[in-house]
Amino acid sequence: MQKAQLPEQIFLKRFAESGRSVEGGIPLAGMDRLRDQVLSLEGEARVQLSGGVDPEGRQFLQGHVQAELSVTCQRCLQPMSIAVDTEFSLSPVYSEEEAEALPEAYDPIMLADEDSIELKALVEDELMLSLPVVAVHEPEDCVADTAHYQGMAVPATGVKAHPFAALEKLKSEMKH
Ligand SMILES: [Zn+2]
């Protein structure tokens, strides 16, 4: 069975109760919050969503988001690609109390008066949450000279002094 195309807005209650599944691509272009964390907004995220109601009558939205994101390796400062592959289960809530009462299997999604959420913003949130705080290549893929970095850790002659080292020297000189 061919799944339905992705809507721009998801009306959560209706979507959950219909038990629908949708899938498709969401372009990364226009994800302005993600822009700060990646090198490029080319390409798209592959998104699968399905709605349902659990045996306790709780509405939920399950999602699977995959994308290739380009970020900067914090060791060699060269671009690197990260394959994001994340799944989530959200349940709509209308208050902090409801959010706290949710079983652990769900993350709360706070809804205001209207029941709809913007799908692109949701996918952007999930991508941002999935990126590592500090991205580095696998050692074998990194062009940074790891021997050099290991060398930095031990004091050695000829190594450029760390600013703190200079400060320590200054402090010890002041004592004398
Ligand atoms: Zn690297």
JSON list of C-alpha atoms and ligand atoms in Angstrom, two decimals:
[
{"chain": "A", "resi": 1, "resn": "MET", "atom": "CA", "xyz": [0.00, 0.00, 0.00]},
{"chain": "A", "resi": 2, "resn": "GLN", "atom": "CA", "xyz": [1.37, 3.38, -0.96]},
{"chain": "A", "resi": 3, "resn": "LYS", "atom": "CA", "xyz": [1.63, 5.69, 2.01]},
{"chain": "A", "resi": 4, "resn": "ALA", "atom": "CA", "xyz": [0.15, 9.16, 1.90]},
{"chain": "A", "resi": 5, "resn": "GLN", "atom": "CA", "xyz": [2.31, 12.21, 1.24]},
{"chain": "A", "resi": 6, "resn": "LEU", "atom": "CA", "xyz": [3.56, 14.32, 4.12]},
{"chain": "A", "resi": 7, "resn": "PRO", "atom": "CA", "xyz": [1.27, 17.16, 5.15]},
{"chain": "A", "resi": 8, "resn": "GLU", "atom": "CA", "xyz": [2.70, 20.52, 6.21]},
{"chain": "A", "resi": 9, "resn": "GLN", "atom": "CA", "xyz": [0.56, 20.60, 9.30]},
{"chain": "A", "resi": 10, "resn": "ILE", "atom": "CA", "xyz": [-0.29, 17.63, 11.45]},
{"chain": "A", "resi": 11, "resn": "PHE", "atom": "CA", "xyz": [-3.57, 17.80, 13.28]},
{"chain": "A", "resi": 12, "resn": "LEU", "atom": "CA", "xyz": [-2.43, 15.58, 16.10]},
{"chain": "A", "resi": 13, "resn": "LYS", "atom": "CA", "xyz": [-5.69, 14.35, 17.55]},
{"chain": "A", "resi": 14, "resn": "ARG", "atom": "CA", "xyz": [-7.20, 13.62, 14.18]},
{"chain": "A", "resi": 15, "resn": "PHE", "atom": "CA", "xyz": [-3.97, 12.07, 12.92]},
{"chain": "A", "resi": 16, "resn": "ALA", "atom": "CA", "xyz": [-3.62, 9.82, 15.98]},
{"chain": "A", "resi": 17, "resn": "GLU", "atom": "CA", "xyz": [-7.22, 8.70, 15.93]},
{"chain": "A", "resi": 18, "resn": "SER", "atom": "CA", "xyz": [-7.16, 7.93, 12.23]},
{"chain": "A", "resi": 19, "resn": "GLY", "atom": "CA", "xyz": [-4.16, 5.62, 12.76]},
{"chain": "A", "resi": 20, "resn": "ARG", "atom": "CA", "xyz": [-2.63, 7.05, 9.61]},
{"chain": "A", "resi": 21, "resn": "SER", "atom": "CA", "xyz": [0.91, 6.57, 8.34]},
{"chain": "A", "resi": 22, "resn": "VAL", "atom": "CA", "xyz": [2.68, 9.01, 6.07]},
{"chain": "A", "resi": 23, "resn": "GLU", "atom": "CA", "xyz": [6.18, 9.22, 4.71]},
{"chain": "A", "resi": 24, "resn": "GLY", "atom": "CA", "xyz": [8.23, 11.40, 2.44]},
{"chain": "A", "resi": 25, "resn": "GLY", "atom": "CA", "xyz": [11.03, 13.92, 2.23]},
{"chain": "A", "resi": 26, "resn": "ILE", "atom": "CA", "xyz": [11.28, 17.29, 3.97]},
{"chain": "A", "resi": 27, "resn": "PRO", "atom": "CA", "xyz": [13.83, 19.68, 2.44]},
{"chain": "A", "resi": 28, "resn": "LEU", "atom": "CA", "xyz": [16.40, 20.98, 4.92]},
{"chain": "A", "resi": 29, "resn": "ALA", "atom": "CA", "xyz": [16.32, 24.35, 3.17]},
{"chain": "A", "resi": 30, "resn": "GLY", "atom": "CA", "xyz": [14.60, 26.91, 5.36]},
{"chain": "A", "resi": 31, "resn": "MET", "atom": "CA", "xyz": [15.48, 25.21, 8.66]},
{"chain": "A", "resi": 32, "resn": "ASP", "atom": "CA", "xyz": [16.91, 28.41, 10.09]},
{"chain": "A", "resi": 33, "resn": "ARG", "atom": "CA", "xyz": [17.56, 27.08, 13.59]},
{"chain": "A", "resi": 34, "resn": "LEU", "atom": "CA", "xyz": [19.44, 24.07, 12.26]},
{"chain": "A", "resi": 35, "resn": "ARG", "atom": "CA", "xyz": [21.54, 26.37, 10.04]},
{"chain": "A", "resi": 36, "resn": "ASP", "atom": "CA", "xyz": [23.75, 27.37, 12.99]},
{"chain": "A", "resi": 37, "resn": "GLN", "atom": "CA", "xyz": [24.77, 23.76, 13.61]},
{"chain": "A", "resi": 38, "resn": "VAL", "atom": "CA", "xyz": [25.45, 22.48, 10.09]},
{"chain": "A", "resi": 39, "resn": "LEU", "atom": "CA", "xyz": [27.53, 23.50, 7.10]},
{"chain": "A", "resi": 40, "resn": "SER", "atom": "CA", "xyz": [24.84, 23.06, 4.51]},
{"chain": "A", "resi": 41, "resn": "LEU", "atom": "CA", "xyz": [21.08, 22.84, 4.24]},
{"chain": "A", "resi": 42, "resn": "GLU", "atom": "CA", "xyz": [21.14, 20.92, 1.00]},
{"chain": "A", "resi": 43, "resn": "GLY", "atom": "CA", "xyz": [19.18, 17.74, 0.67]},
{"chain": "A", "resi": 44, "resn": "GLU", "atom": "CA", "xyz": [16.28, 16.50, 2.67]},
{"chain": "A", "resi": 45, "resn": "ALA", "atom": "CA", "xyz": [15.27, 14.47, 5.67]},
{"chain": "A", "resi": 46, "resn": "ARG", "atom": "CA", "xyz": [13.41, 11.21, 5.14]},
{"chain": "A", "resi": 47, "resn": "VAL", "atom": "CA", "xyz": [10.44, 11.15, 7.46]},
{"chain": "A", "resi": 48, "resn": "GLN", "atom": "CA", "xyz": [8.00, 8.43, 8.43]},
{"chain": "A", "resi": 49, "resn": "LEU", "atom": "CA", "xyz": [5.13, 9.21, 10.78]},
{"chain": "A", "resi": 50, "resn": "SER", "atom": "CA", "xyz": [2.35, 7.13, 12.15]},
{"chain": "A", "resi": 51, "resn": "GLY", "atom": "CA", "xyz": [-0.43, 8.01, 14.51]},
{"chain": "A", "resi": 52, "resn": "GLY", "atom": "CA", "xyz": [-2.33, 5.85, 16.93]},
{"chain": "A", "resi": 53, "resn": "VAL", "atom": "CA", "xyz": [-4.10, 5.51, 20.24]},
{"chain": "A", "resi": 54, "resn": "ASP", "atom": "CA", "xyz": [-2.62, 3.23, 22.88]},
{"chain": "A", "resi": 55, "resn": "PRO", "atom": "CA", "xyz": [-4.65, 0.78, 25.04]},
{"chain": "A", "resi": 56, "resn": "GLU", "atom": "CA", "xyz": [-4.94, 3.46, 27.72]},
{"chain": "A", "resi": 57, "resn": "GLY", "atom": "CA", "xyz": [-6.56, 5.83, 25.27]},
{"chain": "A", "resi": 58, "resn": "ARG", "atom": "CA", "xyz": [-3.47, 8.01, 24.90]},
{"chain": "A", "resi": 59, "resn": "GLN", "atom": "CA", "xyz": [-2.95, 9.56, 21.49]},
{"chain": "A", "resi": 60, "resn": "PHE", "atom": "CA", "xyz": [0.51, 9.31, 20.07]},
{"chain": "A", "resi": 61, "resn": "LEU", "atom": "CA", "xyz": [2.63, 10.21, 17.09]},
{"chain": "A", "resi": 62, "resn": "GLN", "atom": "CA", "xyz": [5.53, 7.96, 16.23]},
{"chain": "A", "resi": 63, "resn": "GLY", "atom": "CA", "xyz": [8.22, 9.18, 13.92]},
{"chain": "A", "resi": 64, "resn": "HIS", "atom": "CA", "xyz": [11.41, 8.11, 12.23]},
{"chain": "A", "resi": 65, "resn": "VAL", "atom": "CA", "xyz": [13.72, 10.78, 10.81]},
{"chain": "A", "resi": 66, "resn": "GLN", "atom": "CA", "xyz": [16.87, 10.13, 8.77]},
{"chain": "A", "resi": 67, "resn": "ALA", "atom": "CA", "xyz": [19.19, 12.67, 7.21]},
{"chain": "A", "resi": 68, "resn": "GLU", "atom": "CA", "xyz": [22.80, 13.20, 6.20]},
{"chain": "A", "resi": 69, "resn": "LEU", "atom": "CA", "xyz": [24.08, 16.36, 7.84]},
{"chain": "A", "resi": 70, "resn": "SER", "atom": "CA", "xyz": [27.36, 18.08, 7.18]},
{"chain": "A", "resi": 71, "resn": "VAL", "atom": "CA", "xyz": [29.15, 19.51, 10.22]},
{"chain": "A", "resi": 72, "resn": "THR", "atom": "CA", "xyz": [32.67, 20.57, 11.20]},
{"chain": "A", "resi": 73, "resn": "CYS", "atom": "CA", "xyz": [34.96, 18.05, 12.87]},
{"chain": "A", "resi": 74, "resn": "GLN", "atom": "CA", "xyz": [36.12, 19.73, 16.07]},
{"chain": "A", "resi": 75, "resn": "ARG", "atom": "CA", "xyz": [39.49, 18.02, 15.91]},
{"chain": "A", "resi": 76, "resn": "CYS", "atom": "CA", "xyz": [40.65, 18.76, 12.35]},
{"chain": "A", "resi": 77, "resn": "LEU", "atom": "CA", "xyz": [38.12, 21.48, 11.48]},
{"chain": "A", "resi": 78, "resn": "GLN", "atom": "CA", "xyz": [37.31, 19.74, 8.17]},
{"chain": "A", "resi": 79, "resn": "PRO", "atom": "CA", "xyz": [33.76, 18.96, 7.07]},
{"chain": "A", "resi": 80, "resn": "MET", "atom": "CA", "xyz": [32.31, 15.63, 8.08]},
{"chain": "A", "resi": 81, "resn": "SER", "atom": "CA", "xyz": [29.06, 13.91, 7.38]},
{"chain": "A", "resi": 82, "resn": "ILE", "atom": "CA", "xyz": [26.80, 12.64, 10.14]},
{"chain": "A", "resi": 83, "resn": "ALA", "atom": "CA", "xyz": [24.05, 10.14, 9.42]},
{"chain": "A", "resi": 84, "resn": "VAL", "atom": "CA", "xyz": [21.19, 11.05, 11.71]},
{"chain": "A", "resi": 85, "resn": "ASP", "atom": "CA", "xyz": [18.73, 8.26, 12.30]},
{"chain": "A", "resi": 86, "resn": "THR", "atom": "CA", "xyz": [16.31, 8.95, 15.11]},
{"chain": "A", "resi": 87, "resn": "GLU", "atom": "CA", "xyz": [12.96, 7.70, 16.29]},
{"chain": "A", "resi": 88, "resn": "PHE", "atom": "CA", "xyz": [10.52, 9.39, 18.61]},
{"chain": "A", "resi": 89, "resn": "SER", "atom": "CA", "xyz": [7.16, 8.85, 20.25]},
{"chain": "A", "resi": 90, "resn": "LEU", "atom": "CA", "xyz": [5.24, 11.95, 21.15]},
{"chain": "A", "resi": 91, "resn": "SER", "atom": "CA", "xyz": [1.96, 12.36, 22.95]},
{"chain": "A", "resi": 92, "resn": "PRO", "atom": "CA", "xyz": [-0.02, 15.59, 22.99]},
{"chain": "A", "resi": 93, "resn": "VAL", "atom": "CA", "xyz": [-0.43, 17.36, 26.33]},
{"chain": "A", "resi": 94, "resn": "TYR", "atom": "CA", "xyz": [-2.10, 20.60, 27.28]},
{"chain": "A", "resi": 95, "resn": "SER", "atom": "CA", "xyz": [-0.46, 21.37, 30.65]},
{"chain": "A", "resi": 96, "resn": "GLU", "atom": "CA", "xyz": [2.68, 20.79, 32.67]},
{"chain": "A", "resi": 97, "resn": "GLU", "atom": "CA", "xyz": [0.77, 18.34, 34.89]},
{"chain": "A", "resi": 98, "resn": "GLU", "atom": "CA", "xyz": [-0.24, 16.27, 31.89]},
{"chain": "A", "resi": 99, "resn": "ALA", "atom": "CA", "xyz": [3.33, 16.32, 30.64]},
{"chain": "A", "resi": 100, "resn": "GLU", "atom": "CA", "xyz": [4.63, 15.02, 33.96]},
{"chain": "A", "resi": 101, "resn": "ALA", "atom": "CA", "xyz": [2.02, 12.28, 34.10]},
{"chain": "A", "resi": 102, "resn": "LEU", "atom": "CA", "xyz": [3.06, 10.83, 30.72]},
{"chain": "A", "resi": 103, "resn": "PRO", "atom": "CA", "xyz": [4.62, 7.37, 30.75]},
{"chain": "A", "resi": 104, "resn": "GLU", "atom": "CA", "xyz": [8.34, 7.32, 29.96]},
{"chain": "A", "resi": 105, "resn": "ALA", "atom": "CA", "xyz": [7.74, 5.80, 26.55]},
{"chain": "A", "resi": 106, "resn": "TYR", "atom": "CA", "xyz": [6.49, 9.17, 25.33]},
{"chain": "A", "resi": 107, "resn": "ASP", "atom": "CA", "xyz": [7.88, 12.63, 25.07]},
{"chain": "A", "resi": 108, "resn": "PRO", "atom": "CA", "xyz": [5.28, 15.30, 25.66]},
{"chain": "A", "resi": 109, "resn": "ILE", "atom": "CA", "xyz": [4.39, 17.68, 22.88]},
{"chain": "A", "resi": 110, "resn": "MET", "atom": "CA", "xyz": [2.75, 20.76, 24.29]},
{"chain": "A", "resi": 111, "resn": "LEU", "atom": "CA", "xyz": [-0.19, 21.95, 22.27]},
{"chain": "A", "resi": 112, "resn": "ALA", "atom": "CA", "xyz": [-1.80, 25.32, 22.57]},
{"chain": "A", "resi": 113, "resn": "ASP", "atom": "CA", "xyz": [-5.42, 25.93, 21.64]},
{"chain": "A", "resi": 114, "resn": "GLU", "atom": "CA", "xyz": [-5.03, 24.66, 18.13]},
{"chain": "A", "resi": 115, "resn": "ASP", "atom": "CA", "xyz": [-4.29, 21.00, 17.70]},
{"chain": "A", "resi": 116, "resn": "SER", "atom": "CA", "xyz": [-1.87, 21.29, 14.81]},
{"chain": "A", "resi": 117, "resn": "ILE", "atom": "CA", "xyz": [1.89, 21.23, 14.69]},
{"chain": "A", "resi": 118, "resn": "GLU", "atom": "CA", "xyz": [4.13, 22.25, 11.85]},
{"chain": "A", "resi": 119, "resn": "LEU", "atom": "CA", "xyz": [5.84, 19.13, 10.58]},
{"chain": "A", "resi": 120, "resn": "LYS", "atom": "CA", "xyz": [8.96, 20.89, 9.33]},
{"chain": "A", "resi": 121, "resn": "ALA", "atom": "CA", "xyz": [9.60, 22.49, 12.73]},
{"chain": "A", "resi": 122, "resn": "LEU", "atom": "CA", "xyz": [9.13, 19.12, 14.43]},
{"chain": "A", "resi": 123, "resn": "VAL", "atom": "CA", "xyz": [11.62, 17.45, 12.09]},
{"chain": "A", "resi": 124, "resn": "GLU", "atom": "CA", "xyz": [14.06, 20.32, 12.60]},
{"chain": "A", "resi": 125, "resn": "ASP", "atom": "CA", "xyz": [13.79, 19.86, 16.39]},
{"chain": "A", "resi": 126, "resn": "GLU", "atom": "CA", "xyz": [14.51, 16.16, 16.07]},
{"chain": "A", "resi": 127, "resn": "LEU", "atom": "CA", "xyz": [17.54, 16.76, 13.83]},
{"chain": "A", "resi": 128, "resn": "MET", "atom": "CA", "xyz": [18.95, 19.34, 16.24]},
{"chain": "A", "resi": 129, "resn": "LEU", "atom": "CA", "xyz": [18.48, 16.99, 19.19]},
{"chain": "A", "resi": 130, "resn": "SER", "atom": "CA", "xyz": [20.25, 14.21, 17.31]},
{"chain": "A", "resi": 131, "resn": "LEU", "atom": "CA", "xyz": [23.42, 16.09, 16.51]},
{"chain": "A", "resi": 132, "resn": "PRO", "atom": "CA", "xyz": [26.33, 15.41, 18.86]},
{"chain": "A", "resi": 133, "resn": "VAL", "atom": "CA", "xyz": [27.43, 18.34, 21.03]},
{"chain": "A", "resi": 134, "resn": "VAL", "atom": "CA", "xyz": [30.98, 17.88, 19.79]},
{"chain": "A", "resi": 135, "resn": "ALA", "atom": "CA", "xyz": [31.38, 16.18, 16.42]},
{"chain": "A", "resi": 136, "resn": "VAL", "atom": "CA", "xyz": [34.67, 14.50, 15.61]},
{"chain": "A", "resi": 137, "resn": "HIS", "atom": "CA", "xyz": [35.71, 12.09, 12.88]},
{"chain": "A", "resi": 138, "resn": "GLU", "atom": "CA", "xyz": [36.51, 8.49, 13.67]},
{"chain": "A", "resi": 139, "resn": "PRO", "atom": "CA", "xyz": [40.29, 8.49, 14.35]},
{"chain": "A", "resi": 140, "resn": "GLU", "atom": "CA", "xyz": [41.05, 6.70, 11.07]},
{"chain": "A", "resi": 141, "resn": "ASP", "atom": "CA", "xyz": [39.04, 9.25, 9.09]},
{"chain": "A", "resi": 142, "resn": "CYS", "atom": "CA", "xyz": [40.41, 12.36, 10.76]},
{"chain": "A", "resi": 143, "resn": "VAL", "atom": "CA", "xyz": [43.16, 14.31, 9.05]},
{"chain": "A", "resi": 144, "resn": "ALA", "atom": "CA", "xyz": [44.32, 15.82, 12.33]},
{"chain": "A", "resi": 145, "resn": "ASP", "atom": "CA", "xyz": [47.69, 14.44, 13.34]},
{"chain": "A", "resi": 146, "resn": "THR", "atom": "CA", "xyz": [46.70, 12.53, 16.46]},
{"chain": "A", "resi": 147, "resn": "ALA", "atom": "CA", "xyz": [50.33, 11.91, 17.42]},
{"chain": "A", "resi": 148, "resn": "HIS", "atom": "CA", "xyz": [50.72, 15.67, 17.48]},
{"chain": "A", "resi": 149, "resn": "TYR", "atom": "CA", "xyz": [47.67, 16.01, 19.73]},
{"chain": "A", "resi": 150, "resn": "GLN", "atom": "CA", "xyz": [48.95, 13.33, 22.09]},
{"chain": "A", "resi": 151, "resn": "GLY", "atom": "CA", "xyz": [52.29, 15.13, 22.14]},
{"chain": "A", "resi": 152, "resn": "MET", "atom": "CA", "xyz": [50.51, 18.29, 23.25]},
{"chain": "A", "resi": 153, "resn": "ALA", "atom": "CA", "xyz": [49.38, 16.57, 26.42]},
{"chain": "A", "resi": 154, "resn": "VAL", "atom": "CA", "xyz": [52.89, 16.01, 27.76]},
{"chain": "A", "resi": 155, "resn": "PRO", "atom": "CA", "xyz": [55.21, 18.91, 28.45]},
{"chain": "A", "resi": 156, "resn": "ALA", "atom": "CA", "xyz": [58.01, 18.84, 25.93]},
{"chain": "A", "resi": 157, "resn": "THR", "atom": "CA", "xyz": [60.57, 21.28, 24.72]},
{"chain": "A", "resi": 158, "resn": "GLY", "atom": "CA", "xyz": [59.68, 23.04, 21.53]},
{"chain": "A", "resi": 159, "resn": "VAL", "atom": "CA", "xyz": [55.95, 22.78, 22.18]},
{"chain": "A", "resi": 160, "resn": "LYS", "atom": "CA", "xyz": [54.23, 26.12, 21.94]},
{"chain": "A", "resi": 161, "resn": "ALA", "atom": "CA", "xyz": [53.41, 27.20, 25.46]},
{"chain": "A", "resi": 162, "resn": "HIS", "atom": "CA", "xyz": [49.81, 27.06, 26.47]},
{"chain": "A", "resi": 163, "resn": "PRO", "atom": "CA", "xyz": [48.52, 30.44, 27.72]},
{"chain": "A", "resi": 164, "resn": "PHE", "atom": "CA", "xyz": [47.90, 28.94, 31.16]},
{"chain": "A", "resi": 165, "resn": "ALA", "atom": "CA", "xyz": [51.49, 27.74, 31.31]},
{"chain": "A", "resi": 166, "resn": "ALA", "atom": "CA", "xyz": [52.63, 31.32, 30.83]},
{"chain": "A", "resi": 167, "resn": "LEU", "atom": "CA", "xyz": [50.25, 32.42, 33.56]},
{"chain": "A", "resi": 168, "resn": "GLU", "atom": "CA", "xyz": [51.57, 29.80, 35.97]},
{"chain": "A", "resi": 169, "resn": "LYS", "atom": "CA", "xyz": [55.11, 30.94, 35.25]},
{"chain": "A", "resi": 170, "resn": "LEU", "atom": "CA", "xyz": [54.13, 34.53, 35.91]},
{"chain": "A", "resi": 171, "resn": "LYS", "atom": "CA", "xyz": [52.46, 33.55, 39.20]},
{"chain": "A", "resi": 172, "resn": "SER", "atom": "CA", "xyz": [55.49, 31.63, 40.41]},
{"chain": "A", "resi": 173, "resn": "GLU", "atom": "CA", "xyz": [57.74, 34.51, 39.49]},
{"chain": "A", "resi": 174, "resn": "MET", "atom": "CA", "xyz": [55.58, 36.92, 41.45]},
{"chain": "A", "resi": 175, "resn": "LYS", "atom": "CA", "xyz": [55.92, 34.76, 44.56]},
{"chain": "A", "resi": 176, "resn": "HIS", "atom": "CA", "xyz": [59.70, 35.07, 44.52]},
{"chain": "B", "resi": 1, "resn": "ZN", "atom": "ZN", "xyz": [38.54, 15.33, 11.77]}
]
